[in-house]
Amino acid sequence: MGKFGIGKESIIMVFIVGVLVVTVSTNGYIYGILASVISVFIFNYYFTVPLHTFITYHTNDIVLMVSFLVVSLISGTMTKRFQKQLLIAKKNEHTARLLYKVTESFLNITGKKNIIMQGIDYIYQNTSYSSKVFLSDAKEAYTDDSRAFVVDEMDIMEIPIKGLTKQLGIMQVAYSKKNFSLEHELLIKTVVTQMGISLDREFIYNERENIRIAMEREKMRSNLLRAISHDLKTPLTGIVGASGVILENLTKLDNCNIKKLVCDINEEATWLSNLVENILNMTRISEGKLMIEKNYEVVDDIVYEAIRHVKNFSNTKNISVSMPEEVVMVFIDGKLMVQVLINLLDNAMKHTGDDCKIQITVYVHNDSAVFEVSDNGSGIDNNIEDSLFDSFVTSSVKTIDGKRGMGLGLSICKSIIEAHQGTITAGRSKEGGALFRFTLPLMEEK
């Protein structure tokens, strides 16, 4: 090689590169060490004097070969070590990504069962191990119905599911010791930890929600008692007064005055009856016990039944009706829908004068029946427009009949309409008064 100007040092560098290639391409240190030793013998045999022997006469060649062997071993060992560190780093990155996905997967899950099934499914997808969960407050175990909990020839691992203050349950994992790794163990424990955090969060949320509902019910009860004590007093006073006048002056009063007083008593009693019906409906709605018994009802019958219930007011109110020529039938609870129309008509009568008009319009649009109750009164108070359908919301404007009302009618209307998969809105009529429009599906929803 000397005639080409290539020195022994350059040849040794080529051998070192070969050793590094062998070290990178193989697993373990042994192949790199063997490559280093074999390279020394090859260099000795082909490139040192005397050639083609393993004998060396020059001290310089011996130092060169020893240095080559040491450098090869060190470089090969360091290369293999760096290679292992790279593999460990990649494995750690994979584990970190996996754990991040575990944490992220539990962030937006709500519901006890959904949280548990997410954990069970995640463990199976990443380890192929089946598992089941036993909660302290549940009699039955949670498991994936689509996959059997196989325990034959498998070991059982039990991991406690811990919350902030107490143990919530345990998870059982059927695993094989032969294929079980530290990564599997870390993944399973991370899933169980996230399940505990999510279940704790769900428990705290449910507690807060129960407290909020209890506070709302208490507030509603207080408002109801306050409203009842105020609003029952006026009609009861009227009934007692009118009946007392009749009893004390029965022989002195003529038929015309007696009839007027009886009409007053009937009017106040009708208002009280409507109030009691609204209170009962509100109680059923707040407790989730409002029973909906749907049947196909003729729209005409519903409208005129509601008008008949408010006939005591019809002497001073002009109620006109616009109906389709064809018979329209709607799948509804007739009694509740009559109550909706009664509440809307009563609301219109309270806020209009004796010379004002109330219009009931019914028509069919697409697959829905549309009901409109409008008047030409003063319209909706701007102060309560956004909360018009909330409970105990009343206008600051004094009503025509002097009764302020409890603010339940429109709230009950909305609840009943929504229970029928319908919608209700409020606006302004062409005459400038209030317009209430609600829609109901014509056919039974499948």
mmCIF file of C-alpha atoms in Angstrom, residues 125-363:
data_model
loop_
_atom_site.group_PDB
_atom_site.id
_atom_site.type_symbol
_atom_site.label_atom_id
_atom_site.label_comp_id
_atom_site.label_asym_id
_atom_site.label_seq_id
_atom_site.Cartn_x
_atom_site.Cartn_y
_atom_site.Cartn_z
ATOM 1 C CA GLN A 125 -56.220 -1.951 23.522
ATOM 2 C CA ASN A 126 -52.652 -1.394 24.750
ATOM 3 C CA THR A 127 -51.924 -4.643 26.618
ATOM 4 C CA SER A 128 -54.564 -7.154 25.396
ATOM 5 C CA TYR A 129 -55.366 -7.868 29.074
ATOM 6 C CA SER A 130 -59.011 -8.092 30.144
ATOM 7 C CA SER A 131 -60.070 -6.393 33.360
ATOM 8 C CA LYS A 132 -63.042 -5.580 35.557
ATOM 9 C CA VAL A 133 -63.798 -3.019 38.237
ATOM 10 C CA PHE A 134 -65.498 -3.366 41.613
ATOM 11 C CA LEU A 135 -66.696 -0.087 43.155
ATOM 12 C CA SER A 136 -67.324 0.208 46.882
ATOM 13 C CA ASP A 137 -70.862 1.581 46.351
ATOM 14 C CA ALA A 138 -71.892 -0.946 43.668
ATOM 15 C CA LYS A 139 -72.959 -4.569 44.078
ATOM 16 C CA GLU A 140 -72.014 -5.695 40.573
ATOM 17 C CA ALA A 141 -68.670 -5.554 38.781
ATOM 18 C CA TYR A 142 -68.131 -3.369 35.732
ATOM 19 C CA THR A 143 -66.714 -5.232 32.732
ATOM 20 C CA ASP A 144 -66.836 -5.063 28.953
ATOM 21 C CA ASP A 145 -69.745 -7.225 27.799
ATOM 22 C CA SER A 146 -68.172 -7.662 24.346
ATOM 23 C CA ARG A 147 -65.038 -9.298 25.826
ATOM 24 C CA ALA A 148 -65.008 -12.110 28.369
ATOM 25 C CA PHE A 149 -62.925 -11.739 31.509
ATOM 26 C CA VAL A 150 -60.585 -14.676 30.833
ATOM 27 C CA VAL A 151 -58.770 -16.035 33.918
ATOM 28 C CA ASP A 152 -57.678 -19.478 32.643
ATOM 29 C CA GLU A 153 -53.883 -19.847 32.933
ATOM 30 C CA MET A 154 -53.665 -16.142 33.792
ATOM 31 C CA ASP A 155 -52.521 -14.351 36.919
ATOM 32 C CA ILE A 156 -54.789 -11.800 38.628
ATOM 33 C CA MET A 157 -53.509 -8.382 39.605
ATOM 34 C CA GLU A 158 -55.624 -6.269 41.984
ATOM 35 C CA ILE A 159 -55.002 -2.530 42.054
ATOM 36 C CA PRO A 160 -56.915 -0.200 44.442
ATOM 37 C CA ILE A 161 -58.754 2.736 42.892
ATOM 38 C CA LYS A 162 -58.123 5.616 45.264
ATOM 39 C CA GLY A 163 -59.848 8.978 45.518
ATOM 40 C CA LEU A 164 -58.744 12.036 47.436
ATOM 41 C CA THR A 165 -60.137 10.877 50.771
ATOM 42 C CA LYS A 166 -61.046 7.210 50.437
ATOM 43 C CA GLN A 167 -60.680 4.064 48.367
ATOM 44 C CA LEU A 168 -63.345 3.952 45.663
ATOM 45 C CA GLY A 169 -62.902 0.341 44.598
ATOM 46 C CA ILE A 170 -60.470 -2.097 42.999
ATOM 47 C CA MET A 171 -59.542 -3.133 39.463
ATOM 48 C CA GLN A 172 -58.736 -6.756 38.638
ATOM 49 C CA VAL A 173 -56.491 -7.379 35.616
ATOM 50 C CA ALA A 174 -55.952 -10.856 34.160
ATOM 51 C CA TYR A 175 -52.354 -10.862 32.858
ATOM 52 C CA SER A 176 -49.600 -13.260 31.838
ATOM 53 C CA LYS A 177 -46.283 -13.081 33.727
ATOM 54 C CA LYS A 178 -44.491 -14.310 30.631
ATOM 55 C CA ASN A 179 -45.435 -11.231 28.567
ATOM 56 C CA PHE A 180 -45.829 -8.738 31.392
ATOM 57 C CA SER A 181 -43.463 -5.741 31.279
ATOM 58 C CA LEU A 182 -42.738 -2.663 33.353
ATOM 59 C CA GLU A 183 -44.373 -0.584 30.641
ATOM 60 C CA HIS A 184 -47.578 -2.613 31.022
ATOM 61 C CA GLU A 185 -47.472 -2.158 34.787
ATOM 62 C CA LEU A 186 -46.919 1.593 34.486
ATOM 63 C CA LEU A 187 -49.732 1.915 31.950
ATOM 64 C CA ILE A 188 -52.211 -0.047 34.084
ATOM 65 C CA LYS A 189 -51.369 1.904 37.243
ATOM 66 C CA THR A 190 -51.658 5.210 35.364
ATOM 67 C CA VAL A 191 -55.074 4.224 34.000
ATOM 68 C CA VAL A 192 -56.257 3.252 37.490
ATOM 69 C CA THR A 193 -54.959 6.542 38.924
ATOM 70 C CA GLN A 194 -56.764 8.554 36.250
ATOM 71 C CA MET A 195 -59.926 6.543 36.881
ATOM 72 C CA GLY A 196 -59.723 7.444 40.574
ATOM 73 C CA ILE A 197 -59.247 11.147 39.782
ATOM 74 C CA SER A 198 -62.116 11.146 37.268
ATOM 75 C CA LEU A 199 -64.473 9.237 39.591
ATOM 76 C CA ASP A 200 -63.623 11.665 42.393
ATOM 77 C CA ARG A 201 -64.329 14.559 40.057
ATOM 78 C CA GLU A 202 -67.642 12.984 39.070
ATOM 79 C CA PHE A 203 -68.569 12.502 42.726
ATOM 80 C CA ILE A 204 -67.751 16.149 43.546
ATOM 81 C CA TYR A 205 -69.724 17.349 40.507
ATOM 82 C CA ASN A 206 -72.753 15.253 41.480
ATOM 83 C CA GLU A 207 -72.562 16.552 45.051
ATOM 84 C CA ARG A 208 -72.448 20.137 43.816
ATOM 85 C CA GLU A 209 -75.304 19.482 41.420
ATOM 86 C CA ASN A 210 -77.408 17.945 44.204
ATOM 87 C CA ILE A 211 -76.664 20.940 46.433
ATOM 88 C CA ARG A 212 -77.591 23.326 43.605
ATOM 89 C CA ILE A 213 -80.856 21.487 42.931
ATOM 90 C CA ALA A 214 -81.674 21.426 46.644
ATOM 91 C CA MET A 215 -81.017 25.172 46.876
ATOM 92 C CA GLU A 216 -83.169 25.850 43.809
ATOM 93 C CA ARG A 217 -85.991 23.751 45.256
ATOM 94 C CA GLU A 218 -85.713 25.560 48.567
ATOM 95 C CA LYS A 219 -85.757 28.898 46.763
ATOM 96 C CA MET A 220 -88.751 27.801 44.715
ATOM 97 C CA ARG A 221 -90.517 26.620 47.859
ATOM 98 C CA SER A 222 -89.870 29.942 49.581
ATOM 99 C CA ASN A 223 -91.049 31.905 46.542
ATOM 100 C CA LEU A 224 -94.108 29.689 46.282
ATOM 101 C CA LEU A 225 -95.062 30.148 49.926
ATOM 102 C CA ARG A 226 -94.531 33.898 49.698
ATOM 103 C CA ALA A 227 -96.555 34.125 46.493
ATOM 104 C CA ILE A 228 -99.355 31.937 47.824
ATOM 105 C CA SER A 229 -99.691 33.959 51.003
ATOM 106 C CA HIS A 230 -100.006 37.132 48.942
ATOM 107 C CA ASP A 231 -102.030 36.007 45.935
ATOM 108 C CA LEU A 232 -104.568 33.800 47.704
ATOM 109 C CA LYS A 233 -105.537 36.619 50.036
ATOM 110 C CA THR A 234 -107.182 38.830 47.381
ATOM 111 C CA PRO A 235 -109.546 36.260 45.793
ATOM 112 C CA LEU A 236 -110.378 34.677 49.137
ATOM 113 C CA THR A 237 -111.225 38.097 50.541
ATOM 114 C CA GLY A 238 -113.490 38.683 47.531
ATOM 115 C CA ILE A 239 -115.223 35.324 47.961
ATOM 116 C CA VAL A 240 -115.732 35.833 51.687
ATOM 117 C CA GLY A 241 -116.982 39.386 51.149
ATOM 118 C CA ALA A 242 -119.419 38.536 48.344
ATOM 119 C CA SER A 243 -120.777 35.458 50.108
ATOM 120 C CA GLY A 244 -121.138 37.462 53.330
ATOM 121 C CA VAL A 245 -123.147 40.163 51.575
ATOM 122 C CA ILE A 246 -125.474 37.507 50.164
ATOM 123 C CA LEU A 247 -125.944 35.828 53.548
ATOM 124 C CA GLU A 248 -126.599 39.088 55.421
ATOM 125 C CA ASN A 249 -128.833 40.658 52.807
ATOM 126 C CA LEU A 250 -130.431 37.671 51.119
ATOM 127 C CA THR A 251 -133.994 39.014 51.548
ATOM 128 C CA LYS A 252 -133.034 42.564 50.588
ATOM 129 C CA LEU A 253 -131.109 41.843 47.385
ATOM 130 C CA ASP A 254 -132.809 41.447 44.051
ATOM 131 C CA ASN A 255 -131.957 38.678 41.617
ATOM 132 C CA CYS A 256 -129.746 40.943 39.529
ATOM 133 C CA ASN A 257 -127.457 41.852 42.461
ATOM 134 C CA ILE A 258 -127.380 38.263 43.727
ATOM 135 C CA LYS A 259 -126.372 37.055 40.256
ATOM 136 C CA LYS A 260 -123.616 39.673 40.074
ATOM 137 C CA LEU A 261 -122.208 38.647 43.485
ATOM 138 C CA VAL A 262 -122.386 34.946 42.560
ATOM 139 C CA CYS A 263 -120.572 35.717 39.308
ATOM 140 C CA ASP A 264 -117.885 37.500 41.304
ATOM 141 C CA ILE A 265 -117.537 34.461 43.586
ATOM 142 C CA ASN A 266 -117.386 32.137 40.573
ATOM 143 C CA GLU A 267 -114.775 34.318 38.897
ATOM 144 C CA GLU A 268 -112.543 34.344 41.991
ATOM 145 C CA ALA A 269 -113.041 30.566 42.485
ATOM 146 C CA THR A 270 -112.168 29.918 38.827
ATOM 147 C CA TRP A 271 -108.994 31.959 39.229
ATOM 148 C CA LEU A 272 -108.123 29.989 42.374
ATOM 149 C CA SER A 273 -108.789 26.692 40.586
ATOM 150 C CA ASN A 274 -106.483 27.697 37.752
ATOM 151 C CA LEU A 275 -103.856 28.791 40.282
ATOM 152 C CA VAL A 276 -104.016 25.460 42.130
ATOM 153 C CA GLU A 277 -103.722 23.565 38.845
ATOM 154 C CA ASN A 278 -100.610 25.584 37.949
ATOM 155 C CA ILE A 279 -99.094 24.954 41.382
ATOM 156 C CA LEU A 280 -99.702 21.216 41.064
ATOM 157 C CA ASN A 281 -98.197 21.146 37.574
ATOM 158 C CA MET A 282 -95.192 23.163 38.724
ATOM 159 C CA THR A 283 -94.633 20.707 41.594
ATOM 160 C CA ARG A 284 -94.817 17.735 39.230
ATOM 161 C CA ILE A 285 -92.421 19.392 36.791
ATOM 162 C CA SER A 286 -89.869 20.301 39.499
ATOM 163 C CA GLU A 287 -89.939 16.713 40.806
ATOM 164 C CA GLY A 288 -89.837 15.186 37.325
ATOM 165 C CA LYS A 289 -93.233 13.516 37.818
ATOM 166 C CA LEU A 290 -95.254 15.300 35.123
ATOM 167 C CA MET A 291 -97.141 12.484 33.395
ATOM 168 C CA ILE A 292 -97.673 12.895 29.639
ATOM 169 C CA GLU A 293 -100.504 10.750 28.260
ATOM 170 C CA LYS A 294 -100.553 11.399 24.534
ATOM 171 C CA ASN A 295 -103.410 10.658 22.162
ATOM 172 C CA TYR A 296 -104.525 12.068 18.836
ATOM 173 C CA GLU A 297 -106.652 15.125 19.658
ATOM 174 C CA VAL A 298 -108.667 17.448 17.406
ATOM 175 C CA VAL A 299 -107.236 20.960 17.565
ATOM 176 C CA ASP A 300 -110.694 22.579 17.486
ATOM 177 C CA ASP A 301 -111.734 20.696 20.632
ATOM 178 C CA ILE A 302 -108.600 21.791 22.504
ATOM 179 C CA VAL A 303 -109.045 25.472 21.608
ATOM 180 C CA TYR A 304 -112.745 25.706 22.404
ATOM 181 C CA GLU A 305 -112.329 23.735 25.630
ATOM 182 C CA ALA A 306 -109.772 26.319 26.783
ATOM 183 C CA ILE A 307 -112.129 29.176 25.823
ATOM 184 C CA ARG A 308 -114.961 27.491 27.737
ATOM 185 C CA HIS A 309 -112.797 27.412 30.875
ATOM 186 C CA VAL A 310 -112.285 31.171 30.680
ATOM 187 C CA LYS A 311 -115.866 31.981 29.687
ATOM 188 C CA ASN A 312 -116.255 34.062 32.843
ATOM 189 C CA PHE A 313 -113.977 36.598 31.205
ATOM 190 C CA SER A 314 -115.539 36.391 27.764
ATOM 191 C CA ASN A 315 -118.274 38.878 28.625
ATOM 192 C CA THR A 316 -115.709 41.659 28.702
ATOM 193 C CA LYS A 317 -113.134 40.200 26.305
ATOM 194 C CA ASN A 318 -113.456 39.748 22.585
ATOM 195 C CA ILE A 319 -111.829 36.393 21.769
ATOM 196 C CA SER A 320 -111.719 35.489 18.080
ATOM 197 C CA VAL A 321 -110.521 32.214 16.607
ATOM 198 C CA SER A 322 -108.962 31.420 13.225
ATOM 199 C CA MET A 323 -108.756 27.712 12.403
ATOM 200 C CA PRO A 324 -107.896 25.670 9.284
ATOM 201 C CA GLU A 325 -110.851 24.500 7.217
ATOM 202 C CA GLU A 326 -109.719 20.873 7.396
ATOM 203 C CA VAL A 327 -109.692 18.906 10.612
ATOM 204 C CA VAL A 328 -106.244 19.006 12.260
ATOM 205 C CA MET A 329 -105.255 16.272 14.687
ATOM 206 C CA VAL A 330 -102.205 16.453 16.951
ATOM 207 C CA PHE A 331 -100.559 13.726 19.065
ATOM 208 C CA ILE A 332 -100.644 15.424 22.490
ATOM 209 C CA ASP A 333 -101.869 15.241 26.069
ATOM 210 C CA GLY A 334 -105.165 17.074 25.626
ATOM 211 C CA LYS A 335 -105.628 18.069 29.273
ATOM 212 C CA LEU A 336 -102.170 19.630 29.554
ATOM 213 C CA MET A 337 -102.516 21.432 26.227
ATOM 214 C CA VAL A 338 -105.819 22.930 27.364
ATOM 215 C CA GLN A 339 -103.976 24.186 30.440
ATOM 216 C CA VAL A 340 -101.341 25.814 28.195
ATOM 217 C CA LEU A 341 -104.017 27.727 26.268
ATOM 218 C CA ILE A 342 -105.807 28.677 29.499
ATOM 219 C CA ASN A 343 -102.577 30.126 30.889
ATOM 220 C CA LEU A 344 -101.911 32.097 27.694
ATOM 221 C CA LEU A 345 -105.477 33.409 27.536
ATOM 222 C CA ASP A 346 -105.405 34.296 31.228
ATOM 223 C CA ASN A 347 -102.117 36.119 30.695
ATOM 224 C CA ALA A 348 -103.617 38.091 27.797
ATOM 225 C CA MET A 349 -106.730 38.994 29.801
ATOM 226 C CA LYS A 350 -104.690 40.260 32.735
ATOM 227 C CA HIS A 351 -102.771 42.691 30.556
ATOM 228 C CA THR A 352 -105.522 44.024 28.281
ATOM 229 C CA GLY A 353 -108.467 46.345 28.822
ATOM 230 C CA ASP A 354 -112.134 45.585 28.351
ATOM 231 C CA ASP A 355 -112.094 46.888 24.762
ATOM 232 C CA CYS A 356 -109.024 44.947 23.667
ATOM 233 C CA LYS A 357 -109.111 41.922 21.417
ATOM 234 C CA ILE A 358 -107.538 38.490 21.826
ATOM 235 C CA GLN A 359 -106.851 36.395 18.738
ATOM 236 C CA ILE A 360 -106.233 32.613 18.666
ATOM 237 C CA THR A 361 -104.798 31.418 15.360
ATOM 238 C CA VAL A 362 -104.004 27.817 14.419
ATOM 239 C CA TYR A 363 -102.371 26.667 11.185
#
